[in-house]
């Protein structure tokens, strides 16, 4: 008499569970990454509504968001123009030098904060913007 191999129902059930877990994980990831699902114009419109801090945070969320934010230079333009109110000379010089809006923002953000505080009277020992720290 031949022994018939035992069927292991648990392996079949666990295989189904793994497949459903994998499918659910993939579905969740695709729901979270709308950048890859939406047309570029819609993605740009969404990112353009973010303030500077939120835009920076979005760029470190995942690789595709980072790619989108880093390569959409016009997302940074409105934020640079707000800096220009305080650092007009620096922003204009960087524009003439051919820097991108994102690079201009990175180069001048800290300066604008210091100048803004100086204009508000925080640094009383500095007589002119030219003597502000670089």
GROMACS .gro file of N, CA and C in nm:
model
  402
    1UNK      N    1   0.083  -0.118   0.000
    1UNK     CA    2   0.000   0.000   0.000
    1UNK      C    3   0.088   0.125   0.000
    2UNK      N    4   0.057   0.213  -0.092
    2UNK     CA    5   0.133   0.336  -0.102
    2UNK      C    6   0.074   0.442  -0.012
    3UNK      N    7   0.167   0.514   0.048
    3UNK     CA    8   0.120   0.625   0.132
    3UNK      C    9   0.099   0.746   0.043
    4UNK      N   10  -0.011   0.808   0.060
    4UNK     CA   11  -0.034   0.931  -0.016
    4UNK      C   12   0.027   1.047   0.061
    5UNK      N   13   0.087   1.139  -0.013
    5UNK     CA   14   0.146   1.254   0.058
    5UNK      C   15   0.037   1.336   0.126
    6UNK      N   16   0.074   1.382   0.242
    6UNK     CA   17  -0.022   1.464   0.316
    6UNK      C   18  -0.030   1.602   0.253
    7UNK      N   19  -0.147   1.650   0.246
    7UNK     CA   20  -0.165   1.787   0.197
    7UNK      C   21  -0.155   1.882   0.314
    8UNK      N   22  -0.078   1.980   0.295
    8UNK     CA   23  -0.062   2.079   0.400
    8UNK      C   24  -0.148   2.200   0.365
    9UNK      N   25  -0.264   2.206   0.423
    9UNK     CA   26  -0.357   2.317   0.395
    9UNK      C   27  -0.304   2.449   0.446
   10UNK      N   28  -0.221   2.445   0.549
   10UNK     CA   29  -0.168   2.569   0.605
   10UNK      C   30  -0.080   2.642   0.505
   11UNK      N   31   0.000   2.568   0.428
   11UNK     CA   32   0.088   2.635   0.332
   11UNK      C   33   0.008   2.705   0.224
   12UNK      N   34  -0.102   2.643   0.183
   12UNK     CA   35  -0.184   2.707   0.081
   12UNK      C   36  -0.250   2.832   0.137
   13UNK      N   37  -0.298   2.825   0.260
   13UNK     CA   38  -0.363   2.940   0.322
   13UNK      C   39  -0.261   3.050   0.347
   14UNK      N   40  -0.142   3.013   0.396
   14UNK     CA   41  -0.042   3.116   0.422
   14UNK      C   42   0.004   3.180   0.292
   15UNK      N   43   0.010   3.102   0.182
   15UNK     CA   44   0.045   3.159   0.053
   15UNK      C   45  -0.058   3.261   0.007
   16UNK      N   46  -0.184   3.232   0.031
   16UNK     CA   47  -0.290   3.325  -0.004
   16UNK      C   48  -0.279   3.450   0.082
   17UNK      N   49  -0.250   3.430   0.210
   17UNK     CA   50  -0.236   3.546   0.299
   17UNK      C   51  -0.119   3.633   0.255
   18UNK      N   52  -0.005   3.572   0.220
   18UNK     CA   53   0.110   3.650   0.176
   18UNK      C   54   0.078   3.728   0.049
   19UNK      N   55   0.011   3.662  -0.045
   19UNK     CA   56  -0.024   3.730  -0.169
   19UNK      C   57  -0.118   3.847  -0.143
   20UNK      N   58  -0.213   3.830  -0.053
   20UNK     CA   59  -0.305   3.940  -0.025
   20UNK      C   60  -0.235   4.052   0.051
   21UNK      N   61  -0.139   4.016   0.138
   21UNK     CA   62  -0.062   4.119   0.210
   21UNK      C   63   0.023   4.197   0.112
   22UNK      N   64   0.090   4.127   0.019
   22UNK     CA   65   0.171   4.194  -0.082
   22UNK      C   66   0.086   4.285  -0.170
   23UNK      N   67  -0.029   4.237  -0.210
   23UNK     CA   68  -0.118   4.317  -0.294
   23UNK      C   69  -0.167   4.440  -0.220
   24UNK      N   70  -0.198   4.421  -0.092
   24UNK     CA   71  -0.246   4.535  -0.012
   24UNK      C   72  -0.134   4.637   0.009
   25UNK      N   73  -0.013   4.588   0.030
   25UNK     CA   74   0.102   4.678   0.048
   25UNK      C   75   0.127   4.758  -0.080
   26UNK      N   76   0.123   4.692  -0.194
   26UNK     CA   77   0.142   4.760  -0.322
   26UNK      C   78   0.033   4.862  -0.346
   27UNK      N   79  -0.089   4.828  -0.311
   27UNK     CA   80  -0.201   4.921  -0.328
   27UNK      C   81  -0.182   5.043  -0.240
   28UNK      N   82  -0.139   5.021  -0.116
   28UNK     CA   83  -0.118   5.132  -0.023
   28UNK      C   84  -0.006   5.224  -0.072
   29UNK      N   85   0.103   5.165  -0.123
   29UNK     CA   86   0.214   5.245  -0.175
   29UNK      C   87   0.170   5.328  -0.295
   30UNK      N   88   0.090   5.271  -0.383
   30UNK     CA   89   0.046   5.346  -0.500
   30UNK      C   90  -0.051   5.457  -0.460
   31UNK      N   91  -0.128   5.437  -0.354
   31UNK     CA   92  -0.218   5.542  -0.307
   31UNK      C   93  -0.139   5.656  -0.245
   32UNK      N   94  -0.030   5.625  -0.177
   32UNK     CA   95   0.050   5.727  -0.111
   32UNK      C   96   0.132   5.809  -0.209
   33UNK      N   97   0.166   5.754  -0.323
   33UNK     CA   98   0.252   5.823  -0.417
   33UNK      C   99   0.173   5.876  -0.536
   34UNK      N  100   0.098   5.980  -0.511
   34UNK     CA  101   0.014   6.038  -0.616
   34UNK      C  102   0.097   6.104  -0.725
   35UNK      N  103   0.222   6.137  -0.696
   35UNK     CA  104   0.307   6.203  -0.794
   35UNK      C  105   0.322   6.117  -0.919
   36UNK      N  106   0.333   5.987  -0.900
   36UNK     CA  107   0.350   5.899  -1.015
   36UNK      C  108   0.218   5.871  -1.086
   37UNK      N  109   0.106   5.895  -1.021
   37UNK     CA  110  -0.023   5.863  -1.079
   37UNK      C  111  -0.087   5.981  -1.153
   38UNK      N  112  -0.061   6.102  -1.106
   38UNK     CA  113  -0.125   6.220  -1.163
   38UNK      C  114  -0.044   6.275  -1.280
   39UNK      N  115  -0.109   6.350  -1.367
   39UNK     CA  116  -0.035   6.419  -1.472
   39UNK      C  117   0.060   6.522  -1.410
   40UNK      N  118   0.172   6.549  -1.474
   40UNK     CA  119   0.271   6.642  -1.418
   40UNK      C  120   0.214   6.780  -1.386
   41UNK      N  121   0.119   6.827  -1.468
   41UNK     CA  122   0.062   6.960  -1.445
   41UNK      C  123  -0.015   6.965  -1.313
   42UNK      N  124  -0.085   6.858  -1.282
   42UNK     CA  125  -0.163   6.852  -1.158
   42UNK      C  126  -0.069   6.842  -1.038
   43UNK      N  127   0.034   6.760  -1.052
   43UNK     CA  128   0.133   6.746  -0.945
   43UNK      C  129   0.199   6.880  -0.918
   44UNK      N  130   0.236   6.952  -1.024
   44UNK     CA  131   0.298   7.083  -1.009
   44UNK      C  132   0.204   7.180  -0.937
   45UNK      N  133   0.078   7.178  -0.973
   45UNK     CA  134  -0.020   7.267  -0.910
   45UNK      C  135  -0.030   7.238  -0.761
   46UNK      N  136  -0.030   7.111  -0.724
   46UNK     CA  137  -0.038   7.074  -0.582
   46UNK      C  138   0.087   7.122  -0.509
   47UNK      N  139   0.204   7.093  -0.563
   47UNK     CA  140   0.328   7.133  -0.497
   47UNK      C  141   0.344   7.285  -0.492
   48UNK      N  142   0.290   7.355  -0.590
   48UNK     CA  143   0.303   7.501  -0.591
   48UNK      C  144   0.221   7.568  -0.482
   49UNK      N  145   0.127   7.495  -0.423
   49UNK     CA  146   0.047   7.550  -0.314
   49UNK      C  147   0.117   7.540  -0.178
   50UNK      N  148   0.231   7.469  -0.174
   50UNK     CA  149   0.301   7.447  -0.047
   50UNK      C  150   0.389   7.566  -0.011
   51UNK      N  151   0.399   7.592   0.120
   51UNK     CA  152   0.495   7.692   0.164
   51UNK      C  153   0.635   7.632   0.155
   52UNK      N  154   0.736   7.715   0.181
   52UNK     CA  155   0.873   7.672   0.163
   52UNK      C  156   0.909   7.552   0.251
   53UNK      N  157   0.870   7.556   0.376
   53UNK     CA  158   0.902   7.447   0.468
   53UNK      C  159   0.835   7.316   0.424
   54UNK      N  160   0.710   7.325   0.384
   54UNK     CA  161   0.638   7.205   0.338
   54UNK      C  162   0.697   7.151   0.209
   55UNK      N  163   0.742   7.239   0.122
   55UNK     CA  164   0.805   7.196  -0.003
   55UNK      C  165   0.935   7.122   0.026
   56UNK      N  166   1.013   7.172   0.121
   56UNK     CA  167   1.136   7.103   0.160
   56UNK      C  168   1.106   6.968   0.222
   57UNK      N  169   1.004   6.963   0.304
   57UNK     CA  170   0.966   6.835   0.365
   57UNK      C  171   0.916   6.737   0.260
   58UNK      N  172   0.842   6.787   0.164
   58UNK     CA  173   0.793   6.699   0.057
   58UNK      C  174   0.910   6.641  -0.023
   59UNK      N  175   1.016   6.718  -0.038
   59UNK     CA  176   1.130   6.670  -0.116
   59UNK      C  177   1.205   6.556  -0.049
   60UNK      N  178   1.186   6.538   0.081
   60UNK     CA  179   1.254   6.427   0.150
   60UNK      C  180   1.158   6.312   0.180
   61UNK      N  181   1.039   6.317   0.125
   61UNK     CA  182   0.940   6.212   0.149
   61UNK      C  183   0.977   6.081   0.079
   62UNK      N  184   1.009   6.091  -0.049
   62UNK     CA  185   1.050   5.972  -0.125
   62UNK      C  186   1.126   6.020  -0.248
   63UNK      N  187   1.185   5.927  -0.319
   63UNK     CA  188   1.269   5.963  -0.434
   63UNK      C  189   1.192   6.033  -0.545
   64UNK      N  190   1.072   5.985  -0.573
   64UNK     CA  191   0.998   6.047  -0.683
   64UNK      C  192   0.955   6.189  -0.648
   65UNK      N  193   0.919   6.212  -0.522
   65UNK     CA  194   0.884   6.348  -0.481
   65UNK      C  195   1.008   6.436  -0.484
   66UNK      N  196   1.121   6.383  -0.439
   66UNK     CA  197   1.245   6.460  -0.441
   66UNK      C  198   1.280   6.499  -0.584
   67UNK      N  199   1.269   6.404  -0.675
   67UNK     CA  200   1.298   6.431  -0.815
   67UNK      C  201   1.206   6.541  -0.869
   68UNK      N  202   1.079   6.532  -0.837
   68UNK     CA  203   0.982   6.629  -0.885
   68UNK      C  204   1.011   6.769  -0.831
   69UNK      N  205   1.037   6.778  -0.701
   69UNK     CA  206   1.060   6.908  -0.638
   69UNK      C  207   1.193   6.968  -0.683
   70UNK      N  208   1.297   6.887  -0.689
   70UNK     CA  209   1.430   6.937  -0.729
   70UNK      C  210   1.431   6.984  -0.875
   71UNK      N  211   1.357   6.918  -0.960
   71UNK     CA  212   1.362   6.948  -1.103
   71UNK      C  213   1.252   7.042  -1.150
   72UNK      N  214   1.174   7.094  -1.058
   72UNK     CA  215   1.071   7.193  -1.093
   72UNK      C  216   1.116   7.327  -1.037
   73UNK      N  217   1.204   7.391  -1.111
   73UNK     CA  218   1.265   7.514  -1.061
   73UNK      C  219   1.162   7.623  -1.035
   74UNK      N  220   1.056   7.627  -1.114
   74UNK     CA  221   0.956   7.732  -1.096
   74UNK      C  222   0.877   7.718  -0.966
   75UNK      N  223   0.886   7.603  -0.899
   75UNK     CA  224   0.824   7.590  -0.766
   75UNK      C  225   0.891   7.682  -0.665
   76UNK      N  226   1.019   7.709  -0.687
   76UNK     CA  227   1.097   7.787  -0.591
   76UNK      C  228   1.091   7.938  -0.619
   77UNK      N  229   1.048   7.976  -0.738
   77UNK     CA  230   1.048   8.118  -0.776
   77UNK      C  231   0.968   8.206  -0.681
   78UNK      N  232   0.843   8.173  -0.646
   78UNK     CA  233   0.768   8.262  -0.556
   78UNK      C  234   0.836   8.280  -0.420
   79UNK      N  235   0.901   8.175  -0.372
   79UNK     CA  236   0.970   8.184  -0.244
   79UNK      C  237   1.093   8.274  -0.255
   80UNK      N  238   1.162   8.269  -0.370
   80UNK     CA  239   1.276   8.359  -0.393
   80UNK      C  240   1.231   8.504  -0.401
   81UNK      N  241   1.118   8.526  -0.462
   81UNK     CA  242   1.070   8.663  -0.476
   81UNK      C  243   1.032   8.724  -0.341
   82UNK      N  244   0.991   8.641  -0.246
   82UNK     CA  245   0.967   8.695  -0.111
   82UNK      C  246   1.100   8.729  -0.044
   83UNK      N  247   1.205   8.653  -0.072
   83UNK     CA  248   1.338   8.686  -0.019
   83UNK      C  249   1.390   8.815  -0.078
   84UNK      N  250   1.355   8.838  -0.202
   84UNK     CA  251   1.405   8.955  -0.275
   84UNK      C  252   1.366   9.086  -0.206
   85UNK      N  253   1.257   9.085  -0.132
   85UNK     CA  254   1.216   9.205  -0.061
   85UNK      C  255   1.322   9.248   0.040
   86UNK      N  256   1.397   9.153   0.092
   86UNK     CA  257   1.500   9.182   0.192
   86UNK      C  258   1.640   9.177   0.132
   87UNK      N  259   1.663   9.087   0.040
   87UNK     CA  260   1.796   9.065  -0.019
   87UNK      C  261   1.794   9.092  -0.170
   88UNK      N  262   1.748   9.208  -0.210
   88UNK     CA  263   1.732   9.237  -0.352
   88UNK      C  264   1.864   9.228  -0.427
   89UNK      N  265   1.967   9.288  -0.373
   89UNK     CA  266   2.097   9.290  -0.442
   89UNK      C  267   2.150   9.148  -0.463
   90UNK      N  268   2.144   9.066  -0.357
   90UNK     CA  269   2.198   8.930  -0.365
   90UNK      C  270   2.119   8.844  -0.464
   91UNK      N  271   1.987   8.853  -0.458
   91UNK     CA  272   1.903   8.774  -0.548
   91UNK      C  273   1.925   8.818  -0.693
   92UNK      N  274   1.930   8.949  -0.717
   92UNK     CA  275   1.952   8.998  -0.852
   92UNK      C  276   2.088   8.956  -0.907
   93UNK      N  277   2.192   8.962  -0.823
   93UNK     CA  278   2.325   8.918  -0.866
   93UNK      C  279   2.327   8.769  -0.899
   94UNK      N  280   2.259   8.691  -0.818
   94UNK     CA  281   2.254   8.546  -0.845
   94UNK      C  282   2.176   8.517  -0.973
   95UNK      N  283   2.070   8.593  -0.998
   95UNK     CA  284   1.995   8.576  -1.123
   95UNK      C  285   2.083   8.607  -1.244
   96UNK      N  286   2.160   8.717  -1.234
   96UNK     CA  287   2.250   8.754  -1.343
   96UNK      C  288   2.358   8.648  -1.364
   97UNK      N  289   2.398   8.582  -1.256
   97UNK     CA  290   2.501   8.477  -1.265
   97UNK      C  291   2.445   8.346  -1.321
   98UNK      N  292   2.315   8.338  -1.337
   98UNK     CA  293   2.254   8.221  -1.398
   98UNK      C  294   2.216   8.109  -1.302
   99UNK      N  295   2.211   8.138  -1.174
   99UNK     CA  296   2.170   8.036  -1.077
   99UNK      C  297   2.021   8.005  -1.092
  100UNK      N  298   1.984   7.883  -1.058
  100UNK     CA  299   1.842   7.846  -1.060
  100UNK      C  300   1.772   7.906  -0.939
  101UNK      N  301   1.640   7.911  -0.942
  101UNK     CA  302   1.563   7.967  -0.831
  101UNK      C  303   1.589   7.890  -0.702
  102UNK      N  304   1.601   7.760  -0.716
  102UNK     CA  305   1.624   7.677  -0.597
  102UNK      C  306   1.760   7.707  -0.534
  103UNK      N  307   1.861   7.722  -0.618
  103UNK     CA  308   1.996   7.753  -0.568
  103UNK      C  309   1.999   7.894  -0.509
  104UNK      N  310   1.932   7.987  -0.572
  104UNK     CA  311   1.926   8.124  -0.519
  104UNK      C  312   1.863   8.124  -0.381
  105UNK      N  313   1.758   8.048  -0.366
  105UNK     CA  314   1.692   8.039  -0.236
  105UNK      C  315   1.786   7.981  -0.132
  106UNK      N  316   1.855   7.874  -0.167
  106UNK     CA  317   1.949   7.812  -0.073
  106UNK      C  318   2.063   7.906  -0.037
  107UNK      N  319   2.111   7.983  -0.134
  107UNK     CA  320   2.223   8.074  -0.109
  107UNK      C  321   2.184   8.193  -0.022
  108UNK      N  322   2.060   8.236  -0.031
  108UNK     CA  323   2.022   8.362   0.033
  108UNK      C  324   1.922   8.351   0.147
  109UNK      N  325   1.874   8.234   0.176
  109UNK     CA  326   1.771   8.220   0.280
  109UNK      C  327   1.820   8.268   0.416
  110UNK      N  328   1.937   8.221   0.457
  110UNK     CA  329   1.989   8.259   0.589
  110UNK      C  330   2.019   8.408   0.595
  111UNK      N  331   2.075   8.463   0.488
  111UNK     CA  332   2.101   8.607   0.483
  111UNK      C  333   1.972   8.686   0.500
  112UNK      N  334   1.866   8.642   0.436
  112UNK     CA  335   1.740   8.715   0.444
  112UNK      C  336   1.686   8.714   0.586
  113UNK      N  337   1.702   8.602   0.657
  113UNK     CA  338   1.656   8.596   0.796
  113UNK      C  339   1.733   8.694   0.883
  114UNK      N  340   1.867   8.697   0.865
  114UNK     CA  341   1.950   8.788   0.944
  114UNK      C  342   1.916   8.932   0.910
  115UNK      N  343   1.902   8.964   0.782
  115UNK     CA  344   1.868   9.101   0.742
  115UNK      C  345   1.730   9.142   0.792
  116UNK      N  346   1.637   9.051   0.788
  116UNK     CA  347   1.503   9.081   0.837
  116UNK      C  348   1.507   9.115   0.986
  117UNK      N  349   1.583   9.038   1.062
  117UNK     CA  350   1.596   9.066   1.206
  117UNK      C  351   1.669   9.198   1.228
  118UNK      N  352   1.768   9.227   1.144
  118UNK     CA  353   1.839   9.354   1.158
  118UNK      C  354   1.744   9.471   1.129
  119UNK      N  355   1.664   9.459   1.025
  119UNK     CA  356   1.568   9.564   0.992
  119UNK      C  357   1.464   9.581   1.102
  120UNK      N  358   1.438   9.474   1.176
  120UNK     CA  359   1.343   9.480   1.288
  120UNK      C  360   1.407   9.537   1.414
  121UNK      N  361   1.538   9.565   1.409
  121UNK     CA  362   1.606   9.624   1.524
  121UNK      C  363   1.669   9.525   1.620
  122UNK      N  364   1.681   9.402   1.580
  122UNK     CA  365   1.736   9.301   1.671
  122UNK      C  366   1.886   9.320   1.693
  123UNK      N  367   1.959   9.356   1.589
  123UNK     CA  368   2.104   9.375   1.600
  123UNK      C  369   2.134   9.524   1.603
  124UNK      N  370   2.152   9.578   1.721
  124UNK     CA  371   2.172   9.723   1.733
  124UNK      C  372   2.316   9.763   1.706
  125UNK      N  373   2.411   9.671   1.711
  125UNK     CA  374   2.551   9.708   1.691
  125UNK      C  375   2.593   9.706   1.544
  126UNK      N  376   2.503   9.671   1.453
  126UNK     CA  377   2.535   9.670   1.311
  126UNK      C  378   2.473   9.793   1.248
  127UNK      N  379   2.559   9.871   1.179
  127UNK     CA  380   2.514  10.000   1.127
  127UNK      C  381   2.453   9.993   0.987
  128UNK      N  382   2.496   9.898   0.906
  128UNK     CA  383   2.442   9.890   0.770
  128UNK      C  384   2.433   9.744   0.726
  129UNK      N  385   2.353   9.718   0.623
  129UNK     CA  386   2.342   9.580   0.574
  129UNK      C  387   2.474   9.523   0.524
  130UNK      N  388   2.565   9.611   0.481
  130UNK     CA  389   2.693   9.564   0.430
  130UNK      C  390   2.780   9.501   0.538
  131UNK      N  391   2.757   9.540   0.665
  131UNK     CA  392   2.837   9.484   0.773
  131UNK      C  393   2.771   9.361   0.837
  132UNK      N  394   2.663   9.313   0.777
  132UNK     CA  395   2.600   9.191   0.826
  132UNK      C  396   2.688   9.071   0.793
  133UNK      N  397   2.683   8.967   0.876
  133UNK     CA  398   2.765   8.848   0.847
  133UNK      C  399   2.718   8.778   0.720
  134UNK      N  400   2.812   8.719   0.648
  134UNK     CA  401   2.781   8.647   0.524
  134UNK      C  402   2.719   8.515   0.552
   0.00000   0.00000   0.00000
